[in-house]
Amino acid sequence: MTDQARGAESEIPGKPTSASRTTLSHIMTHNDTNLLGTVHGGVIMKLVDDAAGAVAGRHSGGPAVTASMDEMVFLEPVRVGDLVHVKAQVNWTGRTSMEVGVRVLAERWNESTPAQQVGSAYLVFAAVDGDGKPRSVPPVVTETERDERRYQEAQIRRQHRLARRRAIKELRERRAADGIED
């Protein structure tokens, strides 16, 4: 679907991916470690959620809350002294929700070696008003072929989320109809 067609589906003008893209950087310290002496995955996940939340709020023009985290992949351990960069952007938008893609990179704080990817995640955010009710979001306008690929992949992930939700609901209904309590 073209960017113009996406914008035509909504009364709100579209926003380009670059309008809300952000990078959050943080030096990892001993306070961030787990029992193995590497950075705790939960610390990385919080940085991911923080960066994704900033992007979702920027794109939607107001508050947005985390609805789900589809996937968090840890590729390499992060160590004390690493400078972690969390890069996030809106990949896809629905009527009130957005998928934000996040890449996590790490580099030694005192070396001039290139940062390497150590993780990635996909989160879904819902835009909310002051009462916590869903509100409309601008369509995302892709700017590059990479953005377009991310948009298309996000649509596939959304279809999978919806199919999984339907299948689980149907299973629970069948089990309840059979008198099986969970």
mmCIF file of C-alpha atoms in Angstrom:
data_model
loop_
_atom_site.group_PDB
_atom_site.id
_atom_site.type_symbol
_atom_site.label_atom_id
_atom_site.label_comp_id
_atom_site.label_asym_id
_atom_site.label_seq_id
_atom_site.Cartn_x
_atom_site.Cartn_y
_atom_site.Cartn_z
ATOM 1 C CA MET A 1 0.000 0.000 0.000
ATOM 2 C CA THR A 2 1.350 3.414 -0.871
ATOM 3 C CA ASP A 3 1.994 6.099 1.687
ATOM 4 C CA GLN A 4 -0.747 8.242 0.137
ATOM 5 C CA ALA A 5 -3.237 5.378 0.398
ATOM 6 C CA ARG A 6 -2.326 4.866 4.072
ATOM 7 C CA GLY A 7 -2.894 8.565 4.769
ATOM 8 C CA ALA A 8 -6.248 8.483 2.942
ATOM 9 C CA GLU A 9 -7.536 5.837 5.387
ATOM 10 C CA SER A 10 -7.219 8.269 8.296
ATOM 11 C CA GLU A 11 -8.454 11.771 8.971
ATOM 12 C CA ILE A 12 -5.144 12.468 10.698
ATOM 13 C CA PRO A 13 -2.243 13.410 8.403
ATOM 14 C CA GLY A 14 0.516 10.814 8.227
ATOM 15 C CA LYS A 15 3.899 11.220 9.883
ATOM 16 C CA PRO A 16 7.187 10.003 8.421
ATOM 17 C CA THR A 17 9.195 7.391 10.277
ATOM 18 C CA SER A 18 11.991 9.933 10.819
ATOM 19 C CA ALA A 19 9.689 12.277 12.784
ATOM 20 C CA SER A 20 9.675 10.047 15.847
ATOM 21 C CA ARG A 21 12.790 7.863 15.463
ATOM 22 C CA THR A 22 15.080 8.089 18.484
ATOM 23 C CA THR A 23 18.201 6.664 20.118
ATOM 24 C CA LEU A 24 18.621 6.241 23.857
ATOM 25 C CA SER A 25 22.194 5.668 25.082
ATOM 26 C CA HIS A 26 23.283 4.471 28.503
ATOM 27 C CA ILE A 27 26.567 3.291 30.076
ATOM 28 C CA MET A 28 26.120 0.002 31.924
ATOM 29 C CA THR A 29 27.450 -0.103 35.502
ATOM 30 C CA HIS A 30 27.805 -2.705 38.259
ATOM 31 C CA ASN A 31 24.297 -1.751 39.431
ATOM 32 C CA ASP A 32 22.954 -3.257 36.186
ATOM 33 C CA THR A 33 24.443 -6.746 36.564
ATOM 34 C CA ASN A 34 22.881 -10.146 37.106
ATOM 35 C CA LEU A 35 24.341 -13.098 39.033
ATOM 36 C CA LEU A 36 26.548 -13.995 36.052
ATOM 37 C CA GLY A 37 28.221 -10.582 36.083
ATOM 38 C CA THR A 38 26.712 -9.432 32.796
ATOM 39 C CA VAL A 39 23.973 -6.843 32.392
ATOM 40 C CA HIS A 40 20.583 -8.113 33.525
ATOM 41 C CA GLY A 41 18.140 -8.707 30.662
ATOM 42 C CA GLY A 42 15.486 -6.773 32.569
ATOM 43 C CA VAL A 43 17.691 -3.668 32.516
ATOM 44 C CA ILE A 44 17.953 -3.923 28.732
ATOM 45 C CA MET A 45 14.206 -4.561 28.462
ATOM 46 C CA LYS A 46 13.466 -1.400 30.454
ATOM 47 C CA LEU A 47 15.692 0.656 28.150
ATOM 48 C CA VAL A 48 13.902 -0.921 25.168
ATOM 49 C CA ASP A 49 10.493 -0.040 26.633
ATOM 50 C CA ASP A 50 11.639 3.503 27.475
ATOM 51 C CA ALA A 51 12.928 4.184 23.949
ATOM 52 C CA ALA A 52 9.893 2.557 22.310
ATOM 53 C CA GLY A 53 7.558 4.546 24.563
ATOM 54 C CA ALA A 54 9.248 7.803 23.605
ATOM 55 C CA VAL A 55 8.864 6.946 19.920
ATOM 56 C CA ALA A 56 5.204 5.949 20.345
ATOM 57 C CA GLY A 57 4.449 9.163 22.247
ATOM 58 C CA ARG A 58 6.222 11.277 19.644
ATOM 59 C CA HIS A 59 4.457 9.592 16.753
ATOM 60 C CA SER A 60 1.008 9.692 18.324
ATOM 61 C CA GLY A 61 1.410 13.203 19.719
ATOM 62 C CA GLY A 62 0.594 12.216 23.295
ATOM 63 C CA PRO A 63 0.564 9.413 25.830
ATOM 64 C CA ALA A 64 0.966 5.831 24.651
ATOM 65 C CA VAL A 65 1.093 2.702 26.782
ATOM 66 C CA THR A 66 2.820 -0.614 26.193
ATOM 67 C CA ALA A 67 0.207 -3.145 25.053
ATOM 68 C CA SER A 68 2.541 -6.039 24.304
ATOM 69 C CA MET A 69 6.075 -7.067 23.576
ATOM 70 C CA ASP A 70 6.036 -9.529 20.717
ATOM 71 C CA GLU A 71 9.612 -10.538 20.840
ATOM 72 C CA MET A 72 12.798 -9.691 22.702
ATOM 73 C CA VAL A 73 15.895 -11.345 21.326
ATOM 74 C CA PHE A 74 19.234 -11.215 23.128
ATOM 75 C CA LEU A 75 22.032 -11.915 20.654
ATOM 76 C CA GLU A 76 25.107 -11.227 22.806
ATOM 77 C CA PRO A 77 25.676 -10.458 26.488
ATOM 78 C CA VAL A 78 26.121 -6.838 27.514
ATOM 79 C CA ARG A 79 28.963 -6.129 29.935
ATOM 80 C CA VAL A 80 29.665 -3.554 32.582
ATOM 81 C CA GLY A 81 31.310 -0.606 30.853
ATOM 82 C CA ASP A 82 29.409 -1.083 27.609
ATOM 83 C CA LEU A 83 27.783 1.962 26.082
ATOM 84 C CA VAL A 84 24.367 0.684 24.999
ATOM 85 C CA HIS A 85 22.418 2.401 22.210
ATOM 86 C CA VAL A 86 18.728 1.606 21.904
ATOM 87 C CA LYS A 87 17.398 2.681 18.493
ATOM 88 C CA ALA A 88 13.636 2.733 17.975
ATOM 89 C CA GLN A 89 11.162 3.678 15.272
ATOM 90 C CA VAL A 90 7.498 3.200 14.428
ATOM 91 C CA ASN A 91 7.180 0.368 11.916
ATOM 92 C CA TRP A 92 3.397 0.220 11.515
ATOM 93 C CA THR A 93 0.258 1.964 12.728
ATOM 94 C CA GLY A 94 -3.334 0.887 13.066
ATOM 95 C CA ARG A 95 -6.248 3.043 14.159
ATOM 96 C CA THR A 96 -5.094 3.425 17.788
ATOM 97 C CA SER A 97 -2.017 1.205 18.002
ATOM 98 C CA MET A 98 1.554 1.233 16.745
ATOM 99 C CA GLU A 99 4.298 -1.329 16.378
ATOM 100 C CA VAL A 100 7.709 -0.003 17.392
ATOM 101 C CA GLY A 101 10.831 -1.836 16.288
ATOM 102 C CA VAL A 102 13.915 -1.592 18.488
ATOM 103 C CA ARG A 103 17.574 -2.477 17.866
ATOM 104 C CA VAL A 104 20.004 -2.675 20.774
ATOM 105 C CA LEU A 105 23.694 -2.036 20.083
ATOM 106 C CA ALA A 106 26.642 -2.074 22.461
ATOM 107 C CA GLU A 107 30.205 -0.804 22.299
ATOM 108 C CA ARG A 108 32.982 -0.514 24.856
ATOM 109 C CA TRP A 109 32.869 2.946 26.368
ATOM 110 C CA ASN A 110 36.644 3.413 26.116
ATOM 111 C CA GLU A 111 37.360 1.842 22.721
ATOM 112 C CA SER A 112 36.817 3.082 19.205
ATOM 113 C CA THR A 113 35.461 -0.210 17.864
ATOM 114 C CA PRO A 114 32.119 -0.183 16.094
ATOM 115 C CA ALA A 115 28.993 -0.972 18.090
ATOM 116 C CA GLN A 116 27.560 -4.438 17.524
ATOM 117 C CA GLN A 117 23.933 -5.453 17.640
ATOM 118 C CA VAL A 118 23.181 -7.289 20.885
ATOM 119 C CA GLY A 119 19.393 -7.444 20.773
ATOM 120 C CA SER A 120 16.141 -6.543 19.098
ATOM 121 C CA ALA A 121 12.495 -6.260 20.036
ATOM 122 C CA TYR A 122 9.030 -5.483 18.701
ATOM 123 C CA LEU A 123 6.527 -3.737 20.955
ATOM 124 C CA VAL A 124 2.933 -2.691 20.414
ATOM 125 C CA PHE A 125 1.737 0.551 21.972
ATOM 126 C CA ALA A 126 -1.774 1.930 22.293
ATOM 127 C CA ALA A 127 -2.300 5.677 22.194
ATOM 128 C CA VAL A 128 -4.503 6.874 25.051
ATOM 129 C CA ASP A 129 -6.206 10.099 26.039
ATOM 130 C CA GLY A 130 -6.241 11.720 29.478
ATOM 131 C CA ASP A 131 -8.843 9.204 30.679
ATOM 132 C CA GLY A 132 -6.839 6.211 29.449
ATOM 133 C CA LYS A 133 -9.212 5.600 26.529
ATOM 134 C CA PRO A 134 -7.810 4.699 23.090
ATOM 135 C CA ARG A 135 -7.270 7.574 20.689
ATOM 136 C CA SER A 136 -6.435 7.695 16.992
ATOM 137 C CA VAL A 137 -2.842 7.810 15.768
ATOM 138 C CA PRO A 138 -1.431 9.251 12.554
ATOM 139 C CA PRO A 139 -0.592 6.739 9.837
ATOM 140 C CA VAL A 140 3.114 6.054 9.476
ATOM 141 C CA VAL A 141 4.626 7.264 6.212
ATOM 142 C CA THR A 142 7.534 5.132 5.100
ATOM 143 C CA GLU A 143 10.500 7.013 3.661
ATOM 144 C CA THR A 144 12.883 4.316 2.494
ATOM 145 C CA GLU A 145 12.788 0.782 1.116
ATOM 146 C CA ARG A 146 13.928 -0.413 4.559
ATOM 147 C CA ASP A 147 10.994 1.410 6.189
ATOM 148 C CA GLU A 148 8.623 -0.169 3.659
ATOM 149 C CA ARG A 149 10.032 -3.647 4.404
ATOM 150 C CA ARG A 150 9.607 -3.022 8.139
ATOM 151 C CA TYR A 151 6.011 -1.901 7.554
ATOM 152 C CA GLN A 152 5.221 -5.046 5.575
ATOM 153 C CA GLU A 153 6.897 -7.319 8.152
ATOM 154 C CA ALA A 154 4.948 -5.555 10.922
ATOM 155 C CA GLN A 155 1.697 -6.338 9.107
ATOM 156 C CA ILE A 156 2.663 -10.018 9.089
ATOM 157 C CA ARG A 157 3.436 -9.926 12.822
ATOM 158 C CA ARG A 158 0.054 -8.254 13.447
ATOM 159 C CA GLN A 159 -1.745 -10.983 11.481
ATOM 160 C CA HIS A 160 0.066 -13.601 13.563
ATOM 161 C CA ARG A 161 -0.844 -11.852 16.831
ATOM 162 C CA LEU A 162 -4.514 -11.728 15.843
ATOM 163 C CA ALA A 163 -4.534 -15.353 14.657
ATOM 164 C CA ARG A 164 -2.863 -16.514 17.882
ATOM 165 C CA ARG A 165 -5.397 -14.577 19.978
ATOM 166 C CA ARG A 166 -8.327 -16.111 18.015
ATOM 167 C CA ALA A 167 -6.906 -19.644 18.272
ATOM 168 C CA ILE A 168 -6.405 -19.361 22.046
ATOM 169 C CA LYS A 169 -9.901 -17.933 22.523
ATOM 170 C CA GLU A 170 -11.408 -20.776 20.463
ATOM 171 C CA LEU A 171 -9.441 -23.392 22.418
ATOM 172 C CA ARG A 172 -10.611 -21.978 25.735
ATOM 173 C CA GLU A 173 -14.217 -21.871 24.516
ATOM 174 C CA ARG A 174 -14.017 -25.526 23.375
ATOM 175 C CA ARG A 175 -12.507 -26.578 26.693
ATOM 176 C CA ALA A 176 -15.205 -24.685 28.612
ATOM 177 C CA ALA A 177 -17.918 -26.281 26.428
ATOM 178 C CA ASP A 178 -16.417 -29.694 27.251
ATOM 179 C CA GLY A 179 -16.576 -28.856 30.952
ATOM 180 C CA ILE A 180 -12.809 -28.590 31.371
ATOM 181 C CA GLU A 181 -11.837 -25.946 33.892
ATOM 182 C CA ASP A 182 -8.437 -24.308 33.818
#
